[in-house]
CSV table of C-alpha atoms in Angstrom, one decimal:
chain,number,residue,atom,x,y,z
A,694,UNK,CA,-1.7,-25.3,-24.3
A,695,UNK,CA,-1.4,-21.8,-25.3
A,696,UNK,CA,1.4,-19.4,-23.6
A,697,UNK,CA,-1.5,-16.9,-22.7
A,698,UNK,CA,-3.5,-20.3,-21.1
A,699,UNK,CA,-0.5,-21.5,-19.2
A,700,UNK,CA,0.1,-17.9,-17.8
A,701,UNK,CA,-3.7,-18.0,-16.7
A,702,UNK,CA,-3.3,-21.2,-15.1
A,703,UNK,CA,-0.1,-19.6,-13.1
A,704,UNK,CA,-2.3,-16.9,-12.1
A,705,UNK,CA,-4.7,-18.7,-11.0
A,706,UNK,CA,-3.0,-21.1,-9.0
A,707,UNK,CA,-0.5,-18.5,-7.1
A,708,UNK,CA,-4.0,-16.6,-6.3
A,709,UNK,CA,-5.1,-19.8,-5.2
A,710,UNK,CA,-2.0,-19.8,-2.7
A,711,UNK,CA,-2.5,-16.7,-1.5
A,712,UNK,CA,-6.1,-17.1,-0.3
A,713,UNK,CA,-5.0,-20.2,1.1
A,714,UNK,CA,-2.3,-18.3,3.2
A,715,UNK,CA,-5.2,-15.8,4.2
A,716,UNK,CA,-7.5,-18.5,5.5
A,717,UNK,CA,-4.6,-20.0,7.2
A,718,UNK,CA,-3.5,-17.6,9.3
A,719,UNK,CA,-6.7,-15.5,9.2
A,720,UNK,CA,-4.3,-12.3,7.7
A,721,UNK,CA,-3.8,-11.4,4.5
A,722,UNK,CA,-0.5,-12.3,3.0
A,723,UNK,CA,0.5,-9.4,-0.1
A,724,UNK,CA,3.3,-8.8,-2.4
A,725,UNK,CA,5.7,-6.1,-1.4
A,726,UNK,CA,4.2,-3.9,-4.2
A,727,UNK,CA,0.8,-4.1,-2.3
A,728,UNK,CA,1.6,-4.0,1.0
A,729,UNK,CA,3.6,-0.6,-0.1
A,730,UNK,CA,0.8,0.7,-2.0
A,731,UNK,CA,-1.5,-0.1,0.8
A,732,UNK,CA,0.8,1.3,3.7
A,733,UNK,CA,3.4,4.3,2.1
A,734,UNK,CA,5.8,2.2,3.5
A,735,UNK,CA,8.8,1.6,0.9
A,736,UNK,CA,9.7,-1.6,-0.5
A,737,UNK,CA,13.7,-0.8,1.2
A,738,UNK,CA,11.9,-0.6,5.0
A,739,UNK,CA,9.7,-3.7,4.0
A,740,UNK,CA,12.8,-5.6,3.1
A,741,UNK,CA,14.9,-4.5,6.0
A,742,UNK,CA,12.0,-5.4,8.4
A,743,UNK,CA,11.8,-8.7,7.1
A,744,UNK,CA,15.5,-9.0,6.9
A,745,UNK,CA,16.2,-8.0,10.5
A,746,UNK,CA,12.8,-10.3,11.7
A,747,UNK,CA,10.7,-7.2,12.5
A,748,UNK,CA,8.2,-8.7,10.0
A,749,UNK,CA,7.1,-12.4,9.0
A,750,UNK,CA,7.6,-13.1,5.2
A,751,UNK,CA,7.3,-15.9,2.9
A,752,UNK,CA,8.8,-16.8,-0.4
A,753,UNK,CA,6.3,-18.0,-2.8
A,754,UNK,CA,6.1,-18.9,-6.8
A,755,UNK,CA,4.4,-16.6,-8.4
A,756,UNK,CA,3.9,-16.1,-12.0
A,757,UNK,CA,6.5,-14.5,-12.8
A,758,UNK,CA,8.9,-16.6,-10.4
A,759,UNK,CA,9.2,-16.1,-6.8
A,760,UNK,CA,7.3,-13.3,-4.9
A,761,UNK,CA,8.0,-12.2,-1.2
A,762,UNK,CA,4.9,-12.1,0.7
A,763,UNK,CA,4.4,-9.8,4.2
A,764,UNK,CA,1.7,-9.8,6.7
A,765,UNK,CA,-0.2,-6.5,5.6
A,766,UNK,CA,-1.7,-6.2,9.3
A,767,UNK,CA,2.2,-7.1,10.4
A,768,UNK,CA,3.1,-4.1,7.8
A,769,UNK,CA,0.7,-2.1,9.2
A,770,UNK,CA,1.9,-2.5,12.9
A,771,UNK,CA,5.2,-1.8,12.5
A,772,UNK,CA,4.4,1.2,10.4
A,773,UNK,CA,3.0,2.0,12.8
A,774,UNK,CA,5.9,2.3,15.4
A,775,UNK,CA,7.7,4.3,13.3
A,776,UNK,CA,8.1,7.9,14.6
A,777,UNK,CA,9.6,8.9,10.6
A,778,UNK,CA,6.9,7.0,8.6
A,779,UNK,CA,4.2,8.4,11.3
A,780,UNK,CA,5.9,12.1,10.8
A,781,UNK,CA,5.5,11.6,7.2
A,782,UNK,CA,1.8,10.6,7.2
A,783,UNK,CA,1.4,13.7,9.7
A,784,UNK,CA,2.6,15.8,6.9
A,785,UNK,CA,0.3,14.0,4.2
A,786,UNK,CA,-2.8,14.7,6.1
A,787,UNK,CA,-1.7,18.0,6.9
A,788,UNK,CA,-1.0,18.2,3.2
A,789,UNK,CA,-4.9,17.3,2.3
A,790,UNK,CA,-6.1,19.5,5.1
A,791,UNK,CA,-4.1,22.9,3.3
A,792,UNK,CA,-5.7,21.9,0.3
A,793,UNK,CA,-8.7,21.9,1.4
A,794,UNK,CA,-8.5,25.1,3.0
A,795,UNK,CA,-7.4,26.1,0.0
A,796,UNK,CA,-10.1,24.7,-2.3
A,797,UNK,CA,-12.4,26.5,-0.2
A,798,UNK,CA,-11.0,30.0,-0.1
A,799,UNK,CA,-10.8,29.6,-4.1
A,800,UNK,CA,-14.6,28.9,-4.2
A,801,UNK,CA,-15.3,31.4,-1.7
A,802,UNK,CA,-13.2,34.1,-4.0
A,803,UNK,CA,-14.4,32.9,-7.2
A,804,UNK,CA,-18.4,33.5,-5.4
A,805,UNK,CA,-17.4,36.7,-4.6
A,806,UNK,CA,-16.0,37.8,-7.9
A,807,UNK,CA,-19.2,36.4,-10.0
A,808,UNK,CA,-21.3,38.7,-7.5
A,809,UNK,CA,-18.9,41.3,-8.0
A,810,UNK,CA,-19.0,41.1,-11.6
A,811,UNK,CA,-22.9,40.6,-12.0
A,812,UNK,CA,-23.4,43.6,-9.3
């Protein structure tokens, strides 16, 4: 068996687990890499949530040894509770909402300058 075949096989298997996990408890289960990609929330908060209970976890093999696993609708809830991480998604979409604005006004004035210029 090949290295790059035995890798696959790991793969394959530890997705294999995961769906499992999913169908099991009708959630999906994600790494902390993906549940912070998919939330904002950083991997220190996941791990203190799971540390102090706030948040199920599991240890699992993956393939490249174990992986903690987190409820990403558990993630999401408690992200939710959280008057700083909520503060800071405030600011995000405020964020994309200026830019906007701005992208706007920039068109506008760039319309107005090609009139100007061809006037």
């Amino acid at each position: 068996m090949s290295t790059a075949s035995g890798w696959e096989d790991r793969l394959a298997r530890w997705q294999s687990e995961l769906e499992l996990f999913e169908r099991l408890d009708g959630a999906p289960w994600v790494t902390l890499a993906k549940a912070q990609a998919e939330t904002g929330v950083s991997r220190s908060a996941l791990r203190s949530w799971y540390r102090n209970g706030e948040i199920r976890s599991r240890l699992v093999d993956g393939p490249n040894g174990p992986q903690r696993l987190v409820r990403l609708d558990a993630v999401i809830e408690r992200a939710a509770a959280s008057p700083r991480i909520q503060r800071r998604a405030e600011r995000e979409v405020s964020l994309e909402a200026q830019v906007a604005l701005l992208r706007q006004r920039v068109d506008q004035l760039e319309l107005r300058l090609a009139a100007l210029e061809h006037g």
